[in-house]
Short mmCIF file of C-alpha atoms and ligand atoms in Angstrom, two decimals:
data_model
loop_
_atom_site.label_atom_id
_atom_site.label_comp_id
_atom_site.label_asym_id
_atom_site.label_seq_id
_atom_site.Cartn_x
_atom_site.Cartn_y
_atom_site.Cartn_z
CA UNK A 134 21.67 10.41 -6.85
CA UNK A 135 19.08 8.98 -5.22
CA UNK A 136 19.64 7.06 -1.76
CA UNK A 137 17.46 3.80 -1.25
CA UNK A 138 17.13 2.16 2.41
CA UNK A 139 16.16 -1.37 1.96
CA UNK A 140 14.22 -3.10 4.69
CA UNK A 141 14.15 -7.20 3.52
CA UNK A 142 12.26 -8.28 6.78
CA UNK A 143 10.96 -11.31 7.34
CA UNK A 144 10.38 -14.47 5.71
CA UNK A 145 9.80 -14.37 1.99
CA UNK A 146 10.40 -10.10 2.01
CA UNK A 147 14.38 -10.28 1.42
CA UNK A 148 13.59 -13.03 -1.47
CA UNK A 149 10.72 -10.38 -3.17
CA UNK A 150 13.20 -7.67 -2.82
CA UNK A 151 16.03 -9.09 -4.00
CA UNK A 152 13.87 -9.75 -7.44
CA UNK A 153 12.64 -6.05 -6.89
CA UNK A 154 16.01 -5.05 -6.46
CA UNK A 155 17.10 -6.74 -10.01
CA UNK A 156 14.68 -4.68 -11.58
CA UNK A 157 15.28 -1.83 -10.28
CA UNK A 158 18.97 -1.95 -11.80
CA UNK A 159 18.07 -2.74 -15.10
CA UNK A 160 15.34 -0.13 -15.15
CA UNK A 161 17.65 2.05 -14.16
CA UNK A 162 20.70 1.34 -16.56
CA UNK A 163 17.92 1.83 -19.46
CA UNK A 164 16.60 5.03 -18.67
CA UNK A 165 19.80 6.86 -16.67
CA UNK A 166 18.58 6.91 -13.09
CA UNK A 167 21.24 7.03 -10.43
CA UNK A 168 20.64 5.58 -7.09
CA UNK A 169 22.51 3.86 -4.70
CA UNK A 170 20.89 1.60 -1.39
CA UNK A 171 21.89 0.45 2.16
CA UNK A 172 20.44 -2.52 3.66
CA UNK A 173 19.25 -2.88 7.14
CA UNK A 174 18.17 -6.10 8.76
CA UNK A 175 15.47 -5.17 11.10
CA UNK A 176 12.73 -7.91 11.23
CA UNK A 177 12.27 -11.01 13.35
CA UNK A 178 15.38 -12.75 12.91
CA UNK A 179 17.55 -9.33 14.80
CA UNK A 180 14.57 -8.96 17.77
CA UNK A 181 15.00 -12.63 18.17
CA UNK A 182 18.93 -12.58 18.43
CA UNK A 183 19.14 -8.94 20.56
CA UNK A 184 15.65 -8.29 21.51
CA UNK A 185 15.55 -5.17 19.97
CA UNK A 186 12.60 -4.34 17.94
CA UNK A 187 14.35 -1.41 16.19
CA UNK A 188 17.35 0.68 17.11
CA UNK A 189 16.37 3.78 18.69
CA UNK A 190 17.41 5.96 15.92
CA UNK A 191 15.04 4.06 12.78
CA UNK A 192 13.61 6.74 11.45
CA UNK A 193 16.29 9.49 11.82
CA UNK A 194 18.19 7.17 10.13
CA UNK A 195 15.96 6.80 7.51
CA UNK A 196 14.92 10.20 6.80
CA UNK A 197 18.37 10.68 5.57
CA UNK A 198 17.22 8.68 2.37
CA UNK A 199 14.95 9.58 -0.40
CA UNK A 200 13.17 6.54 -0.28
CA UNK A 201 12.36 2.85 1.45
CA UNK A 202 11.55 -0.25 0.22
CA UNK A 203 10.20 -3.23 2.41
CA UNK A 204 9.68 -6.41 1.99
CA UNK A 205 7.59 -8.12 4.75
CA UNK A 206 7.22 -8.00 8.50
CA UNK A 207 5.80 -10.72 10.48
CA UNK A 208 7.90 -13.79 12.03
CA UNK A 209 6.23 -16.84 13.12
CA UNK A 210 8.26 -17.28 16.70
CA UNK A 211 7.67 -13.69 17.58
CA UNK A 212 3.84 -13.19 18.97
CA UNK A 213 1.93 -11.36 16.56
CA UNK A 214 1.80 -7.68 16.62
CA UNK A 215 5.51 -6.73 18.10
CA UNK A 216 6.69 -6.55 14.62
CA UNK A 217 3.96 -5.01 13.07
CA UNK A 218 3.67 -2.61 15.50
CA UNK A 219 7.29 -2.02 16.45
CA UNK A 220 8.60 -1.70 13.06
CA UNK A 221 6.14 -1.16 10.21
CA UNK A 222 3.47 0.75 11.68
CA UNK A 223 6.27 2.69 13.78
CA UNK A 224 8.14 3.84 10.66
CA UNK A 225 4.88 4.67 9.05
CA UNK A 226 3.89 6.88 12.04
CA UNK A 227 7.76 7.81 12.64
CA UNK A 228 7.69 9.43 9.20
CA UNK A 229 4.36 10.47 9.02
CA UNK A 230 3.49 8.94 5.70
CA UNK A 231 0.04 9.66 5.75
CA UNK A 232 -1.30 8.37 2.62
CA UNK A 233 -1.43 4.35 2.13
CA UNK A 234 -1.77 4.38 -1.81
CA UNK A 235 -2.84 0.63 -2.59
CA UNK A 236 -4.13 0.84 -6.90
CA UNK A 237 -6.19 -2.29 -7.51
CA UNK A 238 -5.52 -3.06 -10.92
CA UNK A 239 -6.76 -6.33 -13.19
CA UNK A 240 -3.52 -6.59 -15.57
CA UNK A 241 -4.28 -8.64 -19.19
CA UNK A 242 -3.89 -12.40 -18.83
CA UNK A 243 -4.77 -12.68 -14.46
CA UNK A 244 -7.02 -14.53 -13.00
CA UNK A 245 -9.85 -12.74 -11.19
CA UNK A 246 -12.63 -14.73 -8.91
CA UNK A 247 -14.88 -12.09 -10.51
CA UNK A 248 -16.97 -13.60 -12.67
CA UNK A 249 -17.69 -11.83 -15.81
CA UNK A 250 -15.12 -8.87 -15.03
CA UNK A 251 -12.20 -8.04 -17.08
CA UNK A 252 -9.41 -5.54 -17.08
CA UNK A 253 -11.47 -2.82 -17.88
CA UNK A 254 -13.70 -3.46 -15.06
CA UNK A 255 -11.15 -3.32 -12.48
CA UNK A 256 -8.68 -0.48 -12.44
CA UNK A 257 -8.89 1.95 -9.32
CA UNK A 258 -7.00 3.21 -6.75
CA UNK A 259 -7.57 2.87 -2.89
CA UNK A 260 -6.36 5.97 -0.64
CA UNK A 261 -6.01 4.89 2.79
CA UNK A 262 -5.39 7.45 5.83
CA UNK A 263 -2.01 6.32 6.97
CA UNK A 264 -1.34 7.55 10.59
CA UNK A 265 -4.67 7.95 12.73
CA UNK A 266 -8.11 6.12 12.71
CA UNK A 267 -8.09 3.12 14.97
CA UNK A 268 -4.21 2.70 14.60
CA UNK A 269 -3.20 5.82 17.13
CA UNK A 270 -2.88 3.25 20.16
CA UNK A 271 -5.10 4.90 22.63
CA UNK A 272 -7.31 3.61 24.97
CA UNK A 273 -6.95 1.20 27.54
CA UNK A 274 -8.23 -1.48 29.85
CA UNK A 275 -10.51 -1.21 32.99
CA UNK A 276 -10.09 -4.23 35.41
CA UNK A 277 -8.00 -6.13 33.13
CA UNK A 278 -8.34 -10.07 33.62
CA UNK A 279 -11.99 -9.82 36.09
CA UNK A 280 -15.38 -10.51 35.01
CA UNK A 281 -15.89 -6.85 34.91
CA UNK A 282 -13.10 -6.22 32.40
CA UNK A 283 -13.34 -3.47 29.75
CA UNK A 284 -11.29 -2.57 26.77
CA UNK A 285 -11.47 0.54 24.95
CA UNK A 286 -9.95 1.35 21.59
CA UNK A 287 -9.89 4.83 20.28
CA UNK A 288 -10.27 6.11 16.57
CA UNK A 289 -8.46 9.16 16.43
CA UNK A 290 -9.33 11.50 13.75
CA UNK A 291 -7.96 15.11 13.25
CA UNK A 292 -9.46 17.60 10.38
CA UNK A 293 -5.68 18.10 9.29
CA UNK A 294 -5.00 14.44 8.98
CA UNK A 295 -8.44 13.76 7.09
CA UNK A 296 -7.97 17.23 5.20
CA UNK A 297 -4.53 15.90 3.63
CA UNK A 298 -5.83 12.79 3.12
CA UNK A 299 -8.94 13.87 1.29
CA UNK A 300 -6.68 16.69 -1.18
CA UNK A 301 -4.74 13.58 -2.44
CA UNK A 302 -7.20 11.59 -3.37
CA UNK A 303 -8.74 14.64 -5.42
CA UNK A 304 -5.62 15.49 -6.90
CA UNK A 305 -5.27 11.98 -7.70
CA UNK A 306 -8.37 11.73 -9.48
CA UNK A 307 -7.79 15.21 -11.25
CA UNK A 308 -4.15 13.52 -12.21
CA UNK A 309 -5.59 10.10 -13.03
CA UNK A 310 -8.42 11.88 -15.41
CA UNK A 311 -10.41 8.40 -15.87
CA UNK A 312 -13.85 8.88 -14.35
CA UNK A 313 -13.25 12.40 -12.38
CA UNK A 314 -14.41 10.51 -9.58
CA UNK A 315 -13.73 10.27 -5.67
CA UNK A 316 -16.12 7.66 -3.21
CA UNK A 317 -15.80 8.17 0.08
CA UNK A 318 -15.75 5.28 1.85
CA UNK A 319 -17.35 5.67 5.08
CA UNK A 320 -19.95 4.79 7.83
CA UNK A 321 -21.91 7.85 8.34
CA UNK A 322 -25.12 6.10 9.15
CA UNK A 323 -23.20 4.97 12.60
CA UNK A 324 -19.67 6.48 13.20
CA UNK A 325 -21.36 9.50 13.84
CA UNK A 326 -18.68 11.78 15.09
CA UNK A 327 -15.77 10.60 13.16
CA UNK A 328 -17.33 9.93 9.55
CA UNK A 329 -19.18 13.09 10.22
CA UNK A 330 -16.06 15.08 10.25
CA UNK A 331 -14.83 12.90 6.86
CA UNK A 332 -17.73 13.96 5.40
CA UNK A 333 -17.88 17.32 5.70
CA UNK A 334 -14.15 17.76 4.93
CA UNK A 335 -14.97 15.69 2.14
CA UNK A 336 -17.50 18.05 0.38
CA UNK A 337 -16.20 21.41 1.72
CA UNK A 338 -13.02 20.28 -0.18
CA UNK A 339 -14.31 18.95 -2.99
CA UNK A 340 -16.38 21.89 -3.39
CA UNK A 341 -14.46 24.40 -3.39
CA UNK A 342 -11.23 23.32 -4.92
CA UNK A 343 -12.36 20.14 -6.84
CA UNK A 344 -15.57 20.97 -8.62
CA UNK A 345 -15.30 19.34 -11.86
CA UNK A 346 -14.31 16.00 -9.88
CA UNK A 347 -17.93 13.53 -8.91
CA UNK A 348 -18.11 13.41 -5.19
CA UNK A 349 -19.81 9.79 -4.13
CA UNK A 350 -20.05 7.97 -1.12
CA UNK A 351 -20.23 4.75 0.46
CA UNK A 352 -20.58 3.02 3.42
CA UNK A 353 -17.75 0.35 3.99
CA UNK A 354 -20.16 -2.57 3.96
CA UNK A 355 -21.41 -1.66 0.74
CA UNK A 356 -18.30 -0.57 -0.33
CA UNK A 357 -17.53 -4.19 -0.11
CA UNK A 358 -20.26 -5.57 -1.64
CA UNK A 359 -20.00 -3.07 -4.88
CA UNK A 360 -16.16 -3.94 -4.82
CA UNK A 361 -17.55 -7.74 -5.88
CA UNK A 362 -20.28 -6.41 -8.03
CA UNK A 363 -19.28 -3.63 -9.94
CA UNK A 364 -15.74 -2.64 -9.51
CA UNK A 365 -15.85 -0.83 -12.53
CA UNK A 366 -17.73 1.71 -10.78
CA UNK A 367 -14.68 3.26 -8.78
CA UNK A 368 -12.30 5.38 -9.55
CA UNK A 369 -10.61 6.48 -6.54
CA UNK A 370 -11.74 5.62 -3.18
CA UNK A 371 -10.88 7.66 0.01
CA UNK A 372 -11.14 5.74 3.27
CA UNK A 373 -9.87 5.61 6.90
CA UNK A 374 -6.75 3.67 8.05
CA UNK A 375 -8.75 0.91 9.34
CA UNK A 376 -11.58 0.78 6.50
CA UNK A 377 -8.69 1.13 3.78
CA UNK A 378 -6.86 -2.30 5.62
CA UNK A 379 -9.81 -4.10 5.01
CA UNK A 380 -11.19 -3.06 1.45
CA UNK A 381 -7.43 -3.34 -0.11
CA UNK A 382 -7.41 -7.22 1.08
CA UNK A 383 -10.50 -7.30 -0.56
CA UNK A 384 -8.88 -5.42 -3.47
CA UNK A 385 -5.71 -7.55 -3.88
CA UNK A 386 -8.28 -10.65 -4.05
CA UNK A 387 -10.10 -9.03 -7.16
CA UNK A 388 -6.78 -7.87 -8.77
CA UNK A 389 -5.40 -11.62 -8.79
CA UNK A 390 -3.92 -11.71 -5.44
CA UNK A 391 -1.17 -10.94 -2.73
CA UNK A 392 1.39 -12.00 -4.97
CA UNK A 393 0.41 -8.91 -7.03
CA UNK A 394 -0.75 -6.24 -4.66
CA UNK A 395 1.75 -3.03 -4.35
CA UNK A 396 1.07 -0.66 -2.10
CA UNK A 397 3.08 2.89 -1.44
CA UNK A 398 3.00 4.56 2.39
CA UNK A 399 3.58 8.14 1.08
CA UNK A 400 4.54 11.12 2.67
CA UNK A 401 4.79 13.10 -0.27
CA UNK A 402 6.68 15.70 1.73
CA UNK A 403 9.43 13.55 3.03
CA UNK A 404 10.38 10.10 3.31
CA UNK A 405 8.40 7.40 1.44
CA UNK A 406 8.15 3.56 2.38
CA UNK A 407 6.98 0.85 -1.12
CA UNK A 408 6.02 -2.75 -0.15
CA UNK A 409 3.94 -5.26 -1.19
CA UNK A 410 0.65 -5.42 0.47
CA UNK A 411 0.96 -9.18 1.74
CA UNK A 412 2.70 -10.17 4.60
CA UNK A 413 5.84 -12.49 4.70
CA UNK A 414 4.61 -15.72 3.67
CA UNK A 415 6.72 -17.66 6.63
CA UNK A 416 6.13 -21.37 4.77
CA UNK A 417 7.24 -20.46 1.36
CA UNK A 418 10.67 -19.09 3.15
CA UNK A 419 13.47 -20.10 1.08
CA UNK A 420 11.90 -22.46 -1.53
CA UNK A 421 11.47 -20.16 -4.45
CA UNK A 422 7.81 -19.96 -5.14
CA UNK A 423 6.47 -16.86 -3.57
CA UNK A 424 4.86 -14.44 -6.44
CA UNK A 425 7.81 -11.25 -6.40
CA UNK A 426 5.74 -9.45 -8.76
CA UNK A 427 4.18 -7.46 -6.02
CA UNK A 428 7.34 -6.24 -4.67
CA UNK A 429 8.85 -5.44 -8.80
CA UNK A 430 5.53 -2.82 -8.71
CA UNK A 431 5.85 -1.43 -5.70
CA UNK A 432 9.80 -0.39 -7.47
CA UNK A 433 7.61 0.94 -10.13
CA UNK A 434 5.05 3.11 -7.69
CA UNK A 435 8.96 4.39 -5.86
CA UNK A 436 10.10 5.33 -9.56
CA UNK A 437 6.38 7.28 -10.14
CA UNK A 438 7.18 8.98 -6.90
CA UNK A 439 10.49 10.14 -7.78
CA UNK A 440 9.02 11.88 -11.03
CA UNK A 441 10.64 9.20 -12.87
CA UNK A 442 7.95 8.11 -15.32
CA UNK A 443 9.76 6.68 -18.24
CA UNK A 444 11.22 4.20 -15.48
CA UNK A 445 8.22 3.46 -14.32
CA UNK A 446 6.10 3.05 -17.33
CA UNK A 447 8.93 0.86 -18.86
CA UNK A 448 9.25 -0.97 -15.95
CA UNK A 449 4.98 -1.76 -15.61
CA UNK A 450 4.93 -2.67 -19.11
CA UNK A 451 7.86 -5.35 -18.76
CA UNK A 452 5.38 -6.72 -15.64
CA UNK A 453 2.57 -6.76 -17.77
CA UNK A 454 4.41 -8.19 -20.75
CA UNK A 455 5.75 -11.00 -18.03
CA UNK A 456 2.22 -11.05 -15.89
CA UNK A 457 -0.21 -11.59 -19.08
CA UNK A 458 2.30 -13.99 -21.52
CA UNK A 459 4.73 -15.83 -19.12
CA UNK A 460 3.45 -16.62 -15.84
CA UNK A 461 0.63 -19.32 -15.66
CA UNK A 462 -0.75 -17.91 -12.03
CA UNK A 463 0.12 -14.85 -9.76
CA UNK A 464 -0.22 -17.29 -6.38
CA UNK A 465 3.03 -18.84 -4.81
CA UNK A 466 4.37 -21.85 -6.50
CA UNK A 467 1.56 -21.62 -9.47
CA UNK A 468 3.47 -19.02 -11.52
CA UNK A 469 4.93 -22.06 -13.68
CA UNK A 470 8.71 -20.20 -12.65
CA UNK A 471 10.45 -19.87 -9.81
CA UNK A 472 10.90 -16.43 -8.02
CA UNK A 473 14.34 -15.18 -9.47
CA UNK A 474 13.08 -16.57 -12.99
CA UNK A 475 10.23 -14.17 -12.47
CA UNK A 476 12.91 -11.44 -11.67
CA UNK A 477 14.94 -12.37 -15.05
CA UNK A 478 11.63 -12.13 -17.34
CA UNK A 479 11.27 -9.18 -16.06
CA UNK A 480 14.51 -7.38 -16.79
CA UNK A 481 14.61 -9.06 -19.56
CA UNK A 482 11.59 -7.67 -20.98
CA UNK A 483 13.29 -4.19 -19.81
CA UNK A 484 16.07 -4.88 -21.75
CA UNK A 485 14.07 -5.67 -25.34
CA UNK A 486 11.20 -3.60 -24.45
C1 LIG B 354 -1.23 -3.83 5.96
C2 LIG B 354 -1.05 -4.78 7.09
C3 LIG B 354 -0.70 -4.01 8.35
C4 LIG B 354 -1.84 -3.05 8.63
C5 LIG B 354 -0.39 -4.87 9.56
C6 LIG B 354 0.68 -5.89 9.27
C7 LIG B 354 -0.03 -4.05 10.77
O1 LIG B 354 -2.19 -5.56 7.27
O2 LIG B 354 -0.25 -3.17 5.59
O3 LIG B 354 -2.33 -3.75 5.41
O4 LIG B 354 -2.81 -3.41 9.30
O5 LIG B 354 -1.75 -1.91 8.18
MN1 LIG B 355 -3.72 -5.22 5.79
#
């Protein structure tokens, strides 16, 4: 039995879950897959009403579970960055999921601003370092609020953190078996301390334990620019915590969108946390038209991680079946259905499929 602790959040998250969470049951009354969940209602609404950003004990709490699923942080009377610090990038540190798994695929049937590229252009997977990088929190001000003020902001970087980080995304290309190929995404040419220590992780890892896998690299700039060009050209990318925000926005754009964009913070030695990339979509609160598809993958990435692949390959191709014949647009309140009717196509695909 597995044990599910579900975060709803803020604005549209508890609607995308909710459709998630429909899913999820019919999924798992096809295939046999016991779970159970708890629901906790952490997000703006509770700081706002006990000005509490999380109860002390979060993440002990949650490592008693097998797995989390979110469904956006980010309230619009609450100044930004309390609640994405407080609670998701706490939890992520709290349970040291060190791997930010984000694939960026083009499904049959979706819209891409691409022109010229297809599905089989656009099907890769972004690995993003998960607890260090820019995100650690240190540094500090000198003579805050003078003329002479100065702000420092450390990237942190430790070889065990990039080590880990680099051995997924090989095994993940070994696994994967498409191209054999990891890019590291990088800025050697400037970052000269930190990407130097990426890179030569990178290539004494690769090296030794990975040889029949293509080790490439990129800076993040061009990283960017080849993302637009020729996606086709990546397999799986490995990238710092800050690079790896930026490229998977860029990523979710080229895949169709936020409404589509799952993402997975692993620790694939403990406690995972699944949520759609995008944040909480404040105006669309309530009304029915934000995309939940995102939120219905990120139940299928939770399944892949629990070794349950029939459940998750049954429940991808009821999203594509849904995704390429029965919604007209991936964005919010283009999808020619409402959210929950999304939901319903979906398990009802499940159910036929
Ligand atoms: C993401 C988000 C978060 C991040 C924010 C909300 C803190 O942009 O998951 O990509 O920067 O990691
Ligand atoms: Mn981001």
């Amino acid at each position: 039995m597995k044990r599910i602790a579900i975060i709803g959040g803020d604005g549209t998250g508890p609607e995308v879950v909710a459709e998630a969470l429909k899913c999820l049951k019919a999924v798992a009354d096809k295939v046999g897959f016991a779970y159970e969940t708890e629901n906790f209602d952490w997000g703006g609404d509770r700081y706002l009403k006990t000005g509490e950003v999380l109860p002390e004990d979060a993440a002990e709490t949650l490592r008693k579970f097998d797995s989390i699923l979110l469904g956006a942080i980010g309230h619009p009377d609450v100044k930004p960055g309390i609640l994405e610090k407080g609670i998701l990038l706490n939890l992520r540190f709290a349970l040291d999921q060190y791997i930010n798994l984000r694939p960026v695929i083009l499904y049959e049937g979706v819209e891409t601003p691409l022109a010229g590229k297809g599905p089989k252009d656009i099907d890769f997977v972004v690995v993003r370092e998960n607890t260090e990088g820019l995100y650690v929190g240190t540094g500090g001000f000198m003579k805050k609020d003078t003329p002479d003020e100065v702000a420092v902001q450390e990237s942190v970087n430790t070889r065990k953190g990039v080590e880990r980080c680099i051995r997924f995304a090989f095994e993940l290309a070994r696994k994967r078996n498409k191209m054999n190929k990891v890019t590291l995404c990088g800025k050697t040419n400037v970052l000269t301390f930190a990407w130097d220590l990426w890179e030569r992780t990178f290539h004494e890892v690769g090296a030794s334990q990975y040889p029949e896998i293509e080790r490439d690299y990129a800076h993040v700039d061009a990283t960017c620019m080849w993302m637009v060009k020729n996606p086709e050209w990546f397999d799986v990318i490995v990238t710092d915590n800050m690079f790896g925000d930026i490229i998977t926005d860029l990523g979710a754009v080229i895949q169709g969108g936020m409404g589509i964009a799952a993402g997975g913070n692993l620790n694939p030695e403990g406690v995972s946390m699944f949520e759609p990339i995008g944040g909480s979509a404040p105006k669309y609160t309530g009304l029915g038209k934000i995309n939940p598809m995102a939120s219905i993958l990120s139940v299928q990435m939770m399944l892949d991680q629990f070794g349950e692949t029939k459940g998750a390959k049954l429940l991808e191709n009821a999203c594509i079946k849904v995704i390429s014949k029965k919604m007209k647009s991936m964005g919010a309140g283009k999808m020619g259905m409402t959210t929950s009717e999304v939901g319903d196509s979906v398990v009802e695909q499940i159910e036929i499929l």
